[in-house]
PDB file of C-alpha atoms in Angstrom:
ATOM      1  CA  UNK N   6     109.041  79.506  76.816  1.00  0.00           C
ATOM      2  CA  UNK N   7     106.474  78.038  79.010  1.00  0.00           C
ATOM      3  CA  UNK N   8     103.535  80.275  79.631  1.00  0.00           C
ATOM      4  CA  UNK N   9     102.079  81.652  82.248  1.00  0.00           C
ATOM      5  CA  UNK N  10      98.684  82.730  82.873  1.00  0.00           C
ATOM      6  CA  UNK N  11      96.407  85.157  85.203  1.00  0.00           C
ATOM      7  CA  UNK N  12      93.541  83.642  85.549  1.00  0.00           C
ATOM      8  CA  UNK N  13      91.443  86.858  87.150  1.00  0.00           C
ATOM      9  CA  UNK N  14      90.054  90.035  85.939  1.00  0.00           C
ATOM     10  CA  UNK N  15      91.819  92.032  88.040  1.00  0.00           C
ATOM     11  CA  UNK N  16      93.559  95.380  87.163  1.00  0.00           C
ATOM     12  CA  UNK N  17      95.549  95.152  90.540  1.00  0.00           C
ATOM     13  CA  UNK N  18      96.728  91.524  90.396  1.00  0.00           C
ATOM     14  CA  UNK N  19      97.811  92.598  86.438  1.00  0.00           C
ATOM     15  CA  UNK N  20      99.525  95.594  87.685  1.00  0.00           C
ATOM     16  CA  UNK N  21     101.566  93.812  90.267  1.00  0.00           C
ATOM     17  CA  UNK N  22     102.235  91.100  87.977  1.00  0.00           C
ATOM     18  CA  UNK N  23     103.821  93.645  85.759  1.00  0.00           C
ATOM     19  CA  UNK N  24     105.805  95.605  88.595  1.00  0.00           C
ATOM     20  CA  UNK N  25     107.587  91.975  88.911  1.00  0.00           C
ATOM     21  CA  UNK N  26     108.800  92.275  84.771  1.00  0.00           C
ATOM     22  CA  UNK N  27     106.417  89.259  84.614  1.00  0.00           C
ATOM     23  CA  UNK N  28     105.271  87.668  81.012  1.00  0.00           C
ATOM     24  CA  UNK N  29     101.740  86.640  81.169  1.00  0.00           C
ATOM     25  CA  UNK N  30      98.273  86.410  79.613  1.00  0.00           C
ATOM     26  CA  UNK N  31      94.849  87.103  81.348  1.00  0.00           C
ATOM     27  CA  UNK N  32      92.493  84.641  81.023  1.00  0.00           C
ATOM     28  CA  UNK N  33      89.460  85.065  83.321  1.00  0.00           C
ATOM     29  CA  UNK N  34      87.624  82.264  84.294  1.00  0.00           C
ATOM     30  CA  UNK N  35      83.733  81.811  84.665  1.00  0.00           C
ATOM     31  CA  UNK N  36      83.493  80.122  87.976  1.00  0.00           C
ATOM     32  CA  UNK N  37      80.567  81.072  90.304  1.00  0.00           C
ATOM     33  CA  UNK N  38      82.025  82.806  92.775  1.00  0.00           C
ATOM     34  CA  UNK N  39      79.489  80.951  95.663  1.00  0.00           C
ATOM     35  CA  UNK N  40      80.876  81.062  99.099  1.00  0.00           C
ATOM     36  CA  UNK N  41      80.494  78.191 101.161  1.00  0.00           C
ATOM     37  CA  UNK N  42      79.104  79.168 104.641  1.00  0.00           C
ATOM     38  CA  UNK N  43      80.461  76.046 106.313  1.00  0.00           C
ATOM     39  CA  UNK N  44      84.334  77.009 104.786  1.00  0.00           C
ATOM     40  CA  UNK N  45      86.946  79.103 107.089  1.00  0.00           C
ATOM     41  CA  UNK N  46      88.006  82.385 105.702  1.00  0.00           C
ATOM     42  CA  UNK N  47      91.591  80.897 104.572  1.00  0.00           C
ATOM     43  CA  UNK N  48      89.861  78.106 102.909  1.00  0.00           C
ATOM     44  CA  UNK N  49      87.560  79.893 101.402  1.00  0.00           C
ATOM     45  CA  UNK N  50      89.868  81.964  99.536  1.00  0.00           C
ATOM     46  CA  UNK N  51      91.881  79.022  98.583  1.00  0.00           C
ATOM     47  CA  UNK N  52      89.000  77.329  97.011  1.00  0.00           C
ATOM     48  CA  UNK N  53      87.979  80.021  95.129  1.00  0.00           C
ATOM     49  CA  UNK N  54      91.641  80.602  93.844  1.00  0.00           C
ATOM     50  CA  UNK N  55      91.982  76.983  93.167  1.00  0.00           C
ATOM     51  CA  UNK N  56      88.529  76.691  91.218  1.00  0.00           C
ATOM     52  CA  UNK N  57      89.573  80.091  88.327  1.00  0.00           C
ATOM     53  CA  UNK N  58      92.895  78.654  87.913  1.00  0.00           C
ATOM     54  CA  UNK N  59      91.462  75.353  87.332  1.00  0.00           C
ATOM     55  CA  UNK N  60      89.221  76.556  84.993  1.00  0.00           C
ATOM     56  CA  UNK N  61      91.508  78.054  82.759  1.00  0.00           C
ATOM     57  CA  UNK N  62      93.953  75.091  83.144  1.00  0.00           C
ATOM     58  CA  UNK N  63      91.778  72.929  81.692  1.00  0.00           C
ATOM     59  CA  UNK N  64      92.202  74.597  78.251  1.00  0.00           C
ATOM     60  CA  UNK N  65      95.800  75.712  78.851  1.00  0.00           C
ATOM     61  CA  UNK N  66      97.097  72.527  80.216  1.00  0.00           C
ATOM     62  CA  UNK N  67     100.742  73.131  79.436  1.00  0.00           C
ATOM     63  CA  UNK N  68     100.735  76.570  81.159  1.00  0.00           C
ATOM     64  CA  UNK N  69     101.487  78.133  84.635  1.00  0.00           C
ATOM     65  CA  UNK N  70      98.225  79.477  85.584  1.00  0.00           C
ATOM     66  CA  UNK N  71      97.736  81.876  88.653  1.00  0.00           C
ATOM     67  CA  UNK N  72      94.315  82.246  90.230  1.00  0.00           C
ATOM     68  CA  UNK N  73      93.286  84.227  93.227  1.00  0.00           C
ATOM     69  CA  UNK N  74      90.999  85.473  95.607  1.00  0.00           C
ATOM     70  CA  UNK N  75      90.631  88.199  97.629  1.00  0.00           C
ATOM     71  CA  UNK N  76      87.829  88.637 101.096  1.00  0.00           C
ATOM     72  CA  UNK N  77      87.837  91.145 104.234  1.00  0.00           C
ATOM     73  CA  UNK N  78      86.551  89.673 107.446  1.00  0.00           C
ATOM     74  CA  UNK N  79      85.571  91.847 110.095  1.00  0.00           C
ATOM     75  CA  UNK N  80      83.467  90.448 113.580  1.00  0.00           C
ATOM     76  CA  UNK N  81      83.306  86.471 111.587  1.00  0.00           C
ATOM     77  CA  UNK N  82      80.988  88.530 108.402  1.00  0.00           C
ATOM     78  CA  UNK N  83      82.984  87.782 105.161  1.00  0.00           C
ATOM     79  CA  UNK N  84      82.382  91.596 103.368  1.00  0.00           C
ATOM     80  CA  UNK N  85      81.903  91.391  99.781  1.00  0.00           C
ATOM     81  CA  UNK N  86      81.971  94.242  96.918  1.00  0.00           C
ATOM     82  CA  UNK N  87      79.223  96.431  97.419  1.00  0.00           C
ATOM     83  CA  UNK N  88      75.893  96.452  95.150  1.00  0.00           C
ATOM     84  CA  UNK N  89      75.028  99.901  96.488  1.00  0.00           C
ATOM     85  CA  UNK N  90      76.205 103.098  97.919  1.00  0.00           C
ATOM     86  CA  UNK N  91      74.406 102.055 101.298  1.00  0.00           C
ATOM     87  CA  UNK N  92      75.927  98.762 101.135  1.00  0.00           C
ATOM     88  CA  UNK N  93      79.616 100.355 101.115  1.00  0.00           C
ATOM     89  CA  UNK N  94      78.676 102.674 103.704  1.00  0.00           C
ATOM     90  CA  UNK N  95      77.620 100.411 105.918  1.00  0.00           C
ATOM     91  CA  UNK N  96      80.744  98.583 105.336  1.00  0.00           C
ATOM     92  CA  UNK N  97      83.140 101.333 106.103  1.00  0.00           C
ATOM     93  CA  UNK N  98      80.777 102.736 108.957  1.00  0.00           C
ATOM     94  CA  UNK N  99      81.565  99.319 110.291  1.00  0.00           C
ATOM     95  CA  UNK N 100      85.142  98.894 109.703  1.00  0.00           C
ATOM     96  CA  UNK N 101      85.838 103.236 111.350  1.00  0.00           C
ATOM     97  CA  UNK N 102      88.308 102.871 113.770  1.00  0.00           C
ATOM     98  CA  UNK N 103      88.078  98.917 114.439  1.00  0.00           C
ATOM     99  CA  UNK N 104      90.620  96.206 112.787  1.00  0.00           C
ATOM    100  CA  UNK N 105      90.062  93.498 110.526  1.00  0.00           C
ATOM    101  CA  UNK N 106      91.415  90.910 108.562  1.00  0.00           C
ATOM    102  CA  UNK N 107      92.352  90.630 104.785  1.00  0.00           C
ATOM    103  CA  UNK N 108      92.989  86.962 103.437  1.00  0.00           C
ATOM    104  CA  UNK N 109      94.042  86.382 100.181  1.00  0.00           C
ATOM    105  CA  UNK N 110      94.320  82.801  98.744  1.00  0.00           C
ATOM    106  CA  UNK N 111      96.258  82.036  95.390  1.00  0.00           C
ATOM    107  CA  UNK N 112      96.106  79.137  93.752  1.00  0.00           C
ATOM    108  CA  UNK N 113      99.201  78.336  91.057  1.00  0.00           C
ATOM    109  CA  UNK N 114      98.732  74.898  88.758  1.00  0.00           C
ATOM    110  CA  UNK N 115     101.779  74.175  86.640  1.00  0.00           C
ATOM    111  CA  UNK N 116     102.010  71.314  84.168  1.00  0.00           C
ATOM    112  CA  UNK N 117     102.543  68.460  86.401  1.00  0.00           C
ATOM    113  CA  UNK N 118     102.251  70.075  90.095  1.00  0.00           C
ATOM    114  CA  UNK N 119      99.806  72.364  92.228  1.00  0.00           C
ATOM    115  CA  UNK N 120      99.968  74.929  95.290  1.00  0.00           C
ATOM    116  CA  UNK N 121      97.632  77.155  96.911  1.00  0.00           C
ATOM    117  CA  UNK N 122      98.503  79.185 100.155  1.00  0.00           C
ATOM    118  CA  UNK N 123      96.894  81.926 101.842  1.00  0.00           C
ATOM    119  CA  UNK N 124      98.293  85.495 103.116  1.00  0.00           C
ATOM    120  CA  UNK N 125      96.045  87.028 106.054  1.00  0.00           C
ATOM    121  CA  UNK N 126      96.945  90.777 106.692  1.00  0.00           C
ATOM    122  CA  UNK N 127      95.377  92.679 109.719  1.00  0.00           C
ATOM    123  CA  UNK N 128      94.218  96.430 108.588  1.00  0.00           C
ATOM    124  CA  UNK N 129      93.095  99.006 111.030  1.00  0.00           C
ATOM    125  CA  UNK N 130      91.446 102.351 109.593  1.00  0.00           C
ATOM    126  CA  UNK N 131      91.060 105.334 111.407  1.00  0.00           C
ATOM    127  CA  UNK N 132      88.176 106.617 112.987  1.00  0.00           C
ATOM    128  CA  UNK N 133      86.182 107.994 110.078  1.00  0.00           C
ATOM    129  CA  UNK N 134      84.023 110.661 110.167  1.00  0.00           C
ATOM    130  CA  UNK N 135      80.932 110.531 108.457  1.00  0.00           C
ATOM    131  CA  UNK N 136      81.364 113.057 105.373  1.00  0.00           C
ATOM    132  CA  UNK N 137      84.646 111.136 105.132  1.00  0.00           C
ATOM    133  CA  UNK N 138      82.973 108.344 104.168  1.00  0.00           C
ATOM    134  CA  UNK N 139      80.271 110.057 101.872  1.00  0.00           C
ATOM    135  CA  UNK N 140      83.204 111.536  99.968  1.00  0.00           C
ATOM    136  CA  UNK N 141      84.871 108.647  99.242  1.00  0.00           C
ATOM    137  CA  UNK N 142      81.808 106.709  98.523  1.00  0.00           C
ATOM    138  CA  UNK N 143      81.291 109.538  95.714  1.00  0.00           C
ATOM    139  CA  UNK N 144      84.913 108.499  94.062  1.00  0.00           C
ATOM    140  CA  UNK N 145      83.539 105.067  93.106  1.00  0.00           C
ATOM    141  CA  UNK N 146      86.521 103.634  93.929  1.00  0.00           C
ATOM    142  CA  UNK N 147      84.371 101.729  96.783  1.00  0.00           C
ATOM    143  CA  UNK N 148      81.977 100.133  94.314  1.00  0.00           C
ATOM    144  CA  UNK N 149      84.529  96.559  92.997  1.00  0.00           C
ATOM    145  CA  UNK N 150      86.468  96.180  95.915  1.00  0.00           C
ATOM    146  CA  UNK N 151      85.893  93.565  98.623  1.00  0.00           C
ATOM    147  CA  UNK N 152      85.123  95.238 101.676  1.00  0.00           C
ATOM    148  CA  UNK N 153      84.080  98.767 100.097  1.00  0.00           C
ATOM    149  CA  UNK N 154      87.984 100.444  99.933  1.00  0.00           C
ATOM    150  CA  UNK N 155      90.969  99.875  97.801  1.00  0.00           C
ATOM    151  CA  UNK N 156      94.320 100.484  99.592  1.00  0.00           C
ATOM    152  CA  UNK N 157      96.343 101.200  96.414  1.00  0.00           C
ATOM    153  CA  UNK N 158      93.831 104.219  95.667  1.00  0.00           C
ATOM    154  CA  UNK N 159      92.184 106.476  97.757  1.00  0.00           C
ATOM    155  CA  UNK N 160      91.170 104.477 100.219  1.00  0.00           C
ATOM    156  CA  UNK N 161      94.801 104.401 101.539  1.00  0.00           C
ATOM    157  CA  UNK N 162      93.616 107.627 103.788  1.00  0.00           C
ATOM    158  CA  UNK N 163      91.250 105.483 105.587  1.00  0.00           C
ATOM    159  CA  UNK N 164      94.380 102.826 106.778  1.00  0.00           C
ATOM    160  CA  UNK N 165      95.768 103.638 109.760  1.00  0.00           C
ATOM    161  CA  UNK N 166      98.286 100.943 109.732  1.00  0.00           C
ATOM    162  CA  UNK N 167      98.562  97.233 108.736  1.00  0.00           C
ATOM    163  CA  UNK N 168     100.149  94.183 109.827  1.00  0.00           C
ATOM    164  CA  UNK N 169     101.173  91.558 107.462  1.00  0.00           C
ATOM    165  CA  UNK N 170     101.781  92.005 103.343  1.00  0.00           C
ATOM    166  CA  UNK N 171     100.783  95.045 101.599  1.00  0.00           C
ATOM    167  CA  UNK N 172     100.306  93.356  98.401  1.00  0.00           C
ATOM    168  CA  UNK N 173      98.176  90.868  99.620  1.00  0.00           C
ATOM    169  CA  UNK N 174      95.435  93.723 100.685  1.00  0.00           C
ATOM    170  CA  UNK N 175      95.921  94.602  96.999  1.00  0.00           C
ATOM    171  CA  UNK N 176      94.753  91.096  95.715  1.00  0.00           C
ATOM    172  CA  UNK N 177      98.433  89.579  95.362  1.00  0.00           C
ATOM    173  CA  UNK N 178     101.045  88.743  97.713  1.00  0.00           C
ATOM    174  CA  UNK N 179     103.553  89.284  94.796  1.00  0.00           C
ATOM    175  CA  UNK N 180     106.957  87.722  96.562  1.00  0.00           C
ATOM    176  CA  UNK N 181     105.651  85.012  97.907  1.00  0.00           C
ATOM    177  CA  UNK N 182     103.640  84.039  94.707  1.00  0.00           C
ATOM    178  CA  UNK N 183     106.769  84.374  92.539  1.00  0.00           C
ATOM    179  CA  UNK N 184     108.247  82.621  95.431  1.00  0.00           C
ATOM    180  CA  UNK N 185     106.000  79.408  94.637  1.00  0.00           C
ATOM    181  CA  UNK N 186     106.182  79.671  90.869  1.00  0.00           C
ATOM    182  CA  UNK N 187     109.987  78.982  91.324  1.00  0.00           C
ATOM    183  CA  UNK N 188     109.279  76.063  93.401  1.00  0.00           C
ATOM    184  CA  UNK N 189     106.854  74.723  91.161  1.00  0.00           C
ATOM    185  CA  UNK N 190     109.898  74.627  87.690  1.00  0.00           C
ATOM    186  CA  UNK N 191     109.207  78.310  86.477  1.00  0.00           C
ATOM    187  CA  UNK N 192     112.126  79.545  85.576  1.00  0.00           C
ATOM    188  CA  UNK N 193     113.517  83.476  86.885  1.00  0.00           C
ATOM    189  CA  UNK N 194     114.735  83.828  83.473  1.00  0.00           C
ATOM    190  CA  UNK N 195     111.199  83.735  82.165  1.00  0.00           C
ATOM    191  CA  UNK N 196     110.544  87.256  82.581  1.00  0.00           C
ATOM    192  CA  UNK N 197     110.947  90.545  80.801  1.00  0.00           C
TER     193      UNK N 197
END
């Protein structure tokens, strides 16, 4: 059986990997995650993608690898994870009410072949008031996620509504990426 790899550290993209009945192994790579300025939003998360699953290829050269990467853009600012409390309050203060954009890139190198696409999902929040936002702030949940809220946790009470893949807010357009594996030789029958 051929195998297939995550290359990411994420619990979400393993999860979802796992709704699909999905054999894999997690491999994170040690790219520096350095965003280039000069880069679009779609690229950016293509390049990113592209560079972890190369990264791991290179030792797993036989294997499927999956890399990906995650940003929210809101007013042209790419918002990161949060280093502080203040930092992911300033982030949600900004996002209350307003819409912005999710874009997820995945990268997917198989033996001989390579993809990488991008998924761009529009979220709107409510309008937040501010103990709203201290409280979740207090959860943590803020603190690893890419634009200070996680829509699979807690921070789904902040969404208002979205337009465009669920999964892909989550870190993973799941169907699609399956989708592409397919196209690329994996086999359906590869999976639990």
């Amino acid at each position: 059986m051929t195998r297939l790899i995550l290359a990411s550290s994420s619990p979400r993209r393993r999860q979802l990997l796992e709704m699909a009945g999905l054999r894999f192994d997690v491999l994170v790579s040690d790219i520096d995650e350095q965003i280039q300025r000069n880069e679009s939003p779609a690229q950016i998360v293509q390049t990113l993608a592209f560079q972890k699953a190369k990264a791991v290829q290179r030792m797993n050269p036989d294997a499927y690898i999956i890399g990906a990467d995650t940003i929210v853009v809101y007013n042209d600012q790419v918002l990161g994870k949060p280093t502080t409390k203040e930092e992911a309050y300033e982030m949600l203060r900004a996002l209350s009410g307003k819409t912005h954009d999710v874009f997820t890139g995945v990268a997917i190198i198989a033996p001989h072949e390579e993809t990488t696409f991008v998924e761009r999902t529009e979220v709107t929040f409510w309008e937040l008031a501010e103990e709203e936002i201290a409280a979740y702030i207090e959860t943590g949940e803020p603190m690893d996620k890419a634009g200070a809220y996680g829509i699979q946790g807690r921070g789904a009470l902040l969404v208002k509504h979205i337009v465009g893949d669920y999964y892909a807010v989550m870190g993973l357009p799941l169907a699609k990426t399956v989708r592409e594996l397919m196209k690329l030789g994996w086999k359906k029958g590869e999976t639990t």
